[in-house]
Amino acid sequence: MESLSERLNRLAPSATLAMSQKSGELKAQGIDIINMSVGEPDFNTPQHIKDAAVQAISENWTRYSPVPGYPSLKEAIVGKLKRENGLDYQPSQILVSNGAKQSVCNTIMAIVNPGDEVIIPAPYWVSYPQMVILAEGTPVYVEAKIEQDFKISPEQLEAAITPRTRALILCSPSNPTGSVYSKEELEALKDVLLKHPRVIVIADEIYEHINYVGKHASMAAFPDIKDRVVVINGVSKAYAMTGWRIGFIAAPEWIVKGCNKLQGQYTSGPCSISQKAAEAAWNGPQECVEEMRQAFERRKNLIVRLAREIPGLEVNDPQGAFYLFPKCSSYFGKADGDRVIRNSTDFAMYLLEVGHVASVGGDAFGSPECFRMSYATSDENIVEAMRRIKEVLARLK
């Protein structure tokens, strides 16, 4: 009898990957699709990083690595955290994984017991709740609307905490909204958390360097809560290294040891060549990071301007990452012939099948009145995509 485990049946498939697959199928049919559904820099990995990987192959860095990562890579991460974030960590407080996605999942699996609650501000990245469900925890959503720039308030956080609360997942800069918490905003949330010593903060900082408002702020920078913060980061977004799959946690040693035990049983250490490339990324020249950030900022200004010219869309100005998350609910209930837009999933499917632009409905991100577009694509693609969207939305009556 064909029956998958209940554990698996509780999970929802990734909406972003599903939308990317659907757009790929239409492309294969010869349809010109502009894909704005997937969160991936469109730049190539910088040359000095690729050169380091080639050298690593030549030098035969091809055997199993230690489960938590090569000591030299962990030293590079310690150096990065000190240099860029003013944070002091020991190599024993670092664990390298197969992408920041595994780092988040490792942490949740290591600290969450069945029935524990994990607070997830909404809109959220699609995988957070599913990881909590996988760990038999209970996601608790705190909704932050476009009017508050998609950021939760200290009062909302306080109201959501119960004796069962085990963790808060905070992503800044945010996927899917691009919102960035300032140091002052983080401090206000931290003051609430200090009253609840059981709560661990999972700080997803993978978009750290794609920031348009100045210096990145980290929850781990507050000494009175640092021993309860797990910093998650990696090379995917800042260095255009999504396929290399290198992420890390910087955390209290007891959490690192737990994640090491877990990782040792189900993946072992990440790819040896990728680790040597990541070492070159963090130790090498950083001009490439700023060049890409400037390109993303230019594109952000472009897409915000064009989106604001489309009637019926409510658009905020993101402060980081490479996503726009407009409110599109004014179109719900409208139709193009027999085709009715009932929700954001219908809306995104209409843009894909009629406008030939791939985006992702906000339902998957816990914000059903919005939809997500990634502007990690060329200026020309952005201009053409927004032209198509404006054209097809004008048909809805």
XYZ file of C-alpha atoms in Angstrom:
397
model
C 0.000 0.000 0.000
C 1.385 3.401 -1.016
C 1.272 5.610 2.048
C 3.784 8.266 3.021
C 4.523 9.023 6.656
C 2.148 11.265 8.599
C 5.136 13.519 9.213
C 5.464 14.133 5.491
C 1.733 14.412 4.891
C 1.619 17.306 7.376
C 4.007 19.335 5.198
C 3.008 21.643 2.371
C 5.174 21.772 -0.770
C 7.272 24.905 -1.295
C 5.116 27.439 -3.152
C 8.117 29.354 -4.492
C 9.682 26.218 -5.964
C 6.290 25.082 -7.324
C 5.779 28.422 -9.088
C 9.302 28.302 -10.494
C 8.625 24.792 -11.811
C 5.330 25.888 -13.400
C 7.037 28.800 -15.155
C 9.763 26.412 -16.339
C 7.111 24.144 -17.884
C 5.581 27.082 -19.783
C 9.042 28.156 -20.952
C 9.623 24.626 -22.240
C 6.490 25.065 -24.377
C 8.166 28.059 -26.017
C 6.332 30.760 -24.050
C 8.434 33.803 -23.130
C 8.150 33.854 -19.315
C 9.841 36.461 -17.116
C 10.566 34.569 -13.903
C 10.277 36.772 -10.812
C 9.273 33.905 -8.539
C 12.590 32.652 -7.227
C 14.863 34.361 -4.692
C 18.203 34.028 -6.407
C 20.772 36.643 -7.469
C 21.141 36.672 -11.246
C 24.867 37.467 -11.022
C 27.629 34.907 -11.497
C 29.802 33.909 -8.547
C 32.795 36.320 -8.432
C 35.902 35.034 -10.218
C 38.251 34.917 -7.213
C 35.791 32.623 -5.427
C 35.508 30.300 -8.441
C 39.321 30.288 -8.717
C 39.591 29.151 -5.089
C 37.229 26.255 -5.832
C 39.299 25.191 -8.858
C 42.439 25.351 -6.737
C 40.748 23.250 -4.026
C 39.968 20.574 -6.607
C 43.586 20.647 -7.846
C 44.820 20.310 -4.256
C 42.485 17.349 -3.681
C 40.177 18.831 -1.056
C 37.836 16.024 -2.014
C 37.439 13.893 1.092
C 34.888 13.977 3.875
C 35.151 17.183 5.867
C 34.549 17.458 9.619
C 30.802 17.550 10.342
C 30.775 21.199 11.539
C 33.018 22.408 8.679
C 36.759 22.843 8.111
C 38.551 24.657 10.979
C 39.917 27.228 8.490
C 36.387 28.016 7.272
C 35.090 28.368 10.825
C 37.978 30.761 11.513
C 36.974 32.765 8.404
C 33.399 32.992 9.741
C 34.634 34.065 13.198
C 36.670 36.777 11.425
C 33.678 37.892 9.359
C 31.435 38.164 12.431
C 34.052 40.234 14.279
C 34.955 42.471 11.325
C 31.494 43.146 9.921
C 29.214 42.732 12.930
C 31.396 43.427 15.974
C 30.457 39.988 17.357
C 32.850 37.760 19.300
C 32.500 34.022 18.706
C 34.801 31.034 19.125
C 35.152 28.398 16.352
C 33.380 25.965 18.715
C 30.294 28.208 18.413
C 30.132 27.870 14.611
C 28.570 25.056 12.581
C 28.588 25.038 8.762
C 25.733 23.347 6.896
C 24.403 22.677 3.404
C 22.965 26.155 2.977
C 21.341 28.521 5.494
C 18.092 26.595 4.956
C 19.611 23.555 6.656
C 21.036 25.836 9.351
C 17.528 27.055 10.208
C 16.095 23.534 10.135
C 18.950 22.128 12.240
C 18.303 24.761 14.894
C 14.550 24.164 15.024
C 15.013 20.379 15.181
C 17.599 20.794 17.953
C 15.580 23.033 20.313
C 11.852 22.403 19.655
C 9.918 19.664 21.448
C 6.451 18.405 20.447
C 3.915 21.051 21.444
C 6.456 23.875 21.772
C 5.354 27.116 20.141
C 7.515 29.063 17.709
C 6.566 32.670 16.974
C 6.788 33.495 13.269
C 6.075 37.062 12.157
C 3.862 37.096 9.048
C 4.620 37.638 6.194
C 7.201 34.876 6.570
C 9.482 32.805 4.358
C 7.477 29.769 3.238
C 9.713 27.145 4.877
C 9.701 28.427 8.464
C 6.280 27.058 9.497
C 6.883 23.766 7.687
C 10.154 23.251 9.568
C 8.366 23.871 12.872
C 5.656 21.389 11.885
C 8.364 18.859 10.965
C 9.754 19.256 14.509
C 6.203 18.676 15.868
C 6.098 22.233 17.167
C 3.258 24.722 16.730
C 3.767 27.810 14.532
C 2.275 30.946 16.117
C 1.795 33.731 13.585
C 2.041 37.428 14.409
C 0.708 39.505 11.534
C 2.521 42.654 10.472
C 0.615 44.589 7.809
C 1.908 46.813 5.024
C 0.920 49.868 7.103
C 3.578 48.917 9.678
C 6.107 48.108 6.950
C 5.567 44.389 7.648
C 7.437 44.620 10.999
C 5.984 43.380 14.295
C 5.767 45.649 17.345
C 6.982 44.828 20.874
C 3.331 44.808 21.988
C 2.446 42.187 19.380
C 5.412 40.058 20.425
C 4.490 40.274 24.122
C 0.892 39.271 23.369
C 2.040 36.186 21.424
C 4.376 34.742 24.086
C 2.998 31.952 26.272
C 4.631 29.473 28.683
C 4.976 27.123 25.680
C 6.923 29.605 23.534
C 10.339 28.185 22.659
C 11.602 30.408 19.845
C 11.085 33.515 17.749
C 12.194 33.435 14.093
C 13.239 36.886 12.922
C 14.370 37.473 9.327
C 15.968 40.865 8.660
C 16.334 41.971 5.912
C 13.158 40.035 5.238
C 12.077 37.502 2.685
C 9.376 38.123 1.345
C 8.975 41.835 2.196
C 12.446 43.384 2.121
C 11.738 45.057 5.489
C 14.721 45.747 7.746
C 14.578 46.032 11.535
C 16.638 48.945 12.857
C 18.842 48.608 15.935
C 16.222 50.515 17.941
C 13.403 48.237 16.771
C 15.431 45.129 17.627
C 16.255 46.535 21.035
C 12.558 47.069 21.792
C 11.834 43.423 20.856
C 14.850 42.310 22.906
C 13.499 44.082 26.004
C 10.306 42.010 25.712
C 12.279 38.773 25.255
C 14.408 39.423 28.339
C 11.270 38.816 30.430
C 10.927 35.328 28.921
C 14.225 33.448 29.411
C 13.039 30.212 27.726
C 12.704 31.871 24.310
C 15.532 31.419 21.781
C 15.875 33.938 18.929
C 16.600 32.431 15.510
C 18.000 35.434 13.620
C 18.033 34.744 9.878
C 20.488 37.287 8.464
C 21.112 35.745 5.028
C 20.183 39.045 3.287
C 22.473 41.068 5.575
C 24.456 42.741 2.791
C 21.518 43.565 0.545
C 20.583 46.579 2.613
C 19.606 50.062 1.420
C 19.440 51.904 4.753
C 22.962 51.665 6.118
C 24.447 49.261 8.627
C 22.896 45.874 9.356
C 21.687 45.396 12.938
C 21.895 42.002 14.639
C 19.991 40.778 17.694
C 23.231 39.085 18.801
C 24.831 42.523 19.275
C 22.939 43.003 22.570
C 25.125 41.395 25.290
C 22.184 40.692 27.625
C 20.518 38.338 25.137
C 23.420 37.078 22.994
C 23.480 33.713 24.802
C 19.929 33.083 23.526
C 20.488 34.121 19.880
C 21.256 31.806 16.961
C 22.650 33.835 14.048
C 21.971 32.221 10.653
C 23.908 33.379 7.598
C 25.707 32.090 4.519
C 27.180 32.944 1.137
C 24.147 32.459 -1.146
C 22.798 36.001 -1.431
C 25.772 38.298 -0.741
C 28.205 36.443 -3.029
C 25.756 35.009 -5.616
C 26.552 31.457 -4.465
C 23.088 29.886 -4.174
C 24.130 26.580 -5.754
C 27.229 26.143 -3.605
C 25.052 25.414 -0.520
C 26.999 26.898 2.376
C 25.281 28.358 5.430
C 26.226 28.561 9.085
C 24.978 29.110 12.596
C 26.803 31.151 15.217
C 25.252 30.209 18.529
C 25.708 29.168 22.154
C 27.917 26.087 22.241
C 25.168 23.787 23.587
C 23.031 24.510 20.523
C 25.998 24.048 18.167
C 26.753 20.682 19.777
C 23.126 19.619 19.328
C 23.089 20.649 15.669
C 26.429 18.909 15.133
C 24.977 15.679 16.537
C 21.944 16.006 14.255
C 23.942 16.910 11.143
C 26.364 14.067 11.840
C 23.520 11.612 11.433
C 21.808 12.916 8.337
C 24.144 14.847 6.049
C 27.625 15.047 7.636
C 29.772 18.025 6.624
C 28.902 20.144 3.583
C 30.662 19.931 0.203
C 34.431 20.244 0.656
C 34.985 22.341 -2.493
C 32.142 24.712 -1.587
C 33.706 25.227 1.821
C 37.018 26.309 0.283
C 35.109 28.666 -2.031
C 33.202 30.138 0.934
C 36.491 30.661 2.763
C 37.699 32.739 -0.192
C 34.398 34.664 -0.182
C 34.710 35.748 3.458
C 38.491 36.231 3.480
C 38.833 37.839 0.045
C 38.046 41.259 -1.466
C 34.534 42.535 -0.710
C 34.031 45.020 -3.559
C 31.874 42.475 -5.400
C 29.336 42.524 -2.545
C 28.906 46.294 -2.770
C 28.686 46.244 -6.577
C 25.827 43.732 -6.429
C 24.131 45.672 -3.613
C 24.198 48.839 -5.712
C 22.666 46.995 -8.673
C 19.894 45.624 -6.446
C 19.202 49.098 -5.066
C 18.921 50.545 -8.568
C 16.505 47.771 -9.537
C 14.521 48.278 -6.343
C 14.031 51.964 -7.147
C 12.975 51.018 -10.673
C 10.427 48.353 -9.715
C 8.919 50.458 -6.901
C 8.414 53.371 -9.299
C 6.835 51.173 -12.002
C 4.650 49.227 -9.541
C 3.287 52.487 -8.119
C 2.124 53.401 -11.628
C -0.176 50.343 -11.706
C -3.689 51.191 -10.453
C -4.925 49.005 -7.597
C -1.517 47.953 -6.227
C -0.406 49.238 -2.831
C 3.392 49.350 -2.721
C 5.784 50.049 0.143
C 9.474 50.868 -0.272
C 11.584 47.857 0.827
C 14.776 48.602 2.732
C 16.652 45.407 1.849
C 16.721 41.991 0.126
C 15.462 41.816 -3.489
C 11.712 41.399 -3.167
C 8.690 43.593 -3.660
C 5.550 42.544 -1.794
C 2.656 44.665 -3.098
C -0.886 44.499 -1.757
C -3.142 43.291 -4.582
C -6.436 42.575 -2.778
C -8.243 45.380 -4.648
C -8.352 42.934 -7.602
C -10.034 40.121 -5.654
C -13.503 39.433 -7.050
C -12.658 40.947 -10.442
C -12.709 38.889 -13.624
C -11.265 38.637 -17.122
C -14.053 36.872 -18.989
C -14.738 33.607 -17.180
C -11.564 33.876 -15.145
C -12.219 35.214 -11.618
C -9.475 36.363 -9.226
C -10.534 35.070 -5.796
C -7.220 35.295 -3.915
C -3.500 35.993 -4.309
C -2.797 32.493 -5.659
C -5.344 33.105 -8.456
C -3.774 36.531 -8.961
C -0.247 35.104 -9.352
C -1.520 32.355 -11.669
C -3.292 34.969 -13.811
C -0.064 36.993 -14.091
C 1.772 33.811 -15.113
C -0.673 32.285 -17.591
C -2.016 35.492 -19.139
C 0.761 38.037 -18.491
C 3.647 35.538 -18.696
C 5.270 36.892 -15.525
C 6.016 34.431 -12.714
C 5.483 35.696 -9.144
C 4.262 33.988 -5.953
C 0.915 34.495 -4.223
C 1.045 35.875 -0.696
C -1.012 32.990 0.751
C 2.178 30.914 0.969
C 3.855 33.685 2.998
C 0.995 34.112 5.463
C -0.155 37.362 3.864
C -3.030 36.508 1.518
C -3.681 40.077 0.354
C -0.206 40.463 -1.202
C 2.076 38.795 -3.779
C 5.860 38.548 -4.073
C 8.080 39.529 -6.965
C 11.842 39.028 -6.965
C 13.695 41.826 -8.753
C 16.916 39.790 -8.900
C 16.793 40.116 -12.682
C 17.862 42.615 -15.327
C 16.501 46.158 -15.584
C 15.105 45.227 -19.004
C 13.220 42.264 -17.542
C 11.808 44.444 -14.763
C 10.559 47.072 -17.227
C 8.986 44.458 -19.502
C 7.480 42.484 -16.599
C 5.822 45.571 -15.129
C 4.526 46.559 -18.588
C 2.930 43.111 -18.965
C 1.451 43.180 -15.462
C -0.036 46.650 -15.981
C -1.520 45.533 -19.306
C -3.199 42.337 -18.051
C -4.469 43.857 -14.808
C -6.231 46.530 -16.859
C -8.369 43.706 -18.324
C -9.824 42.785 -14.925
C -13.285 44.229 -14.386
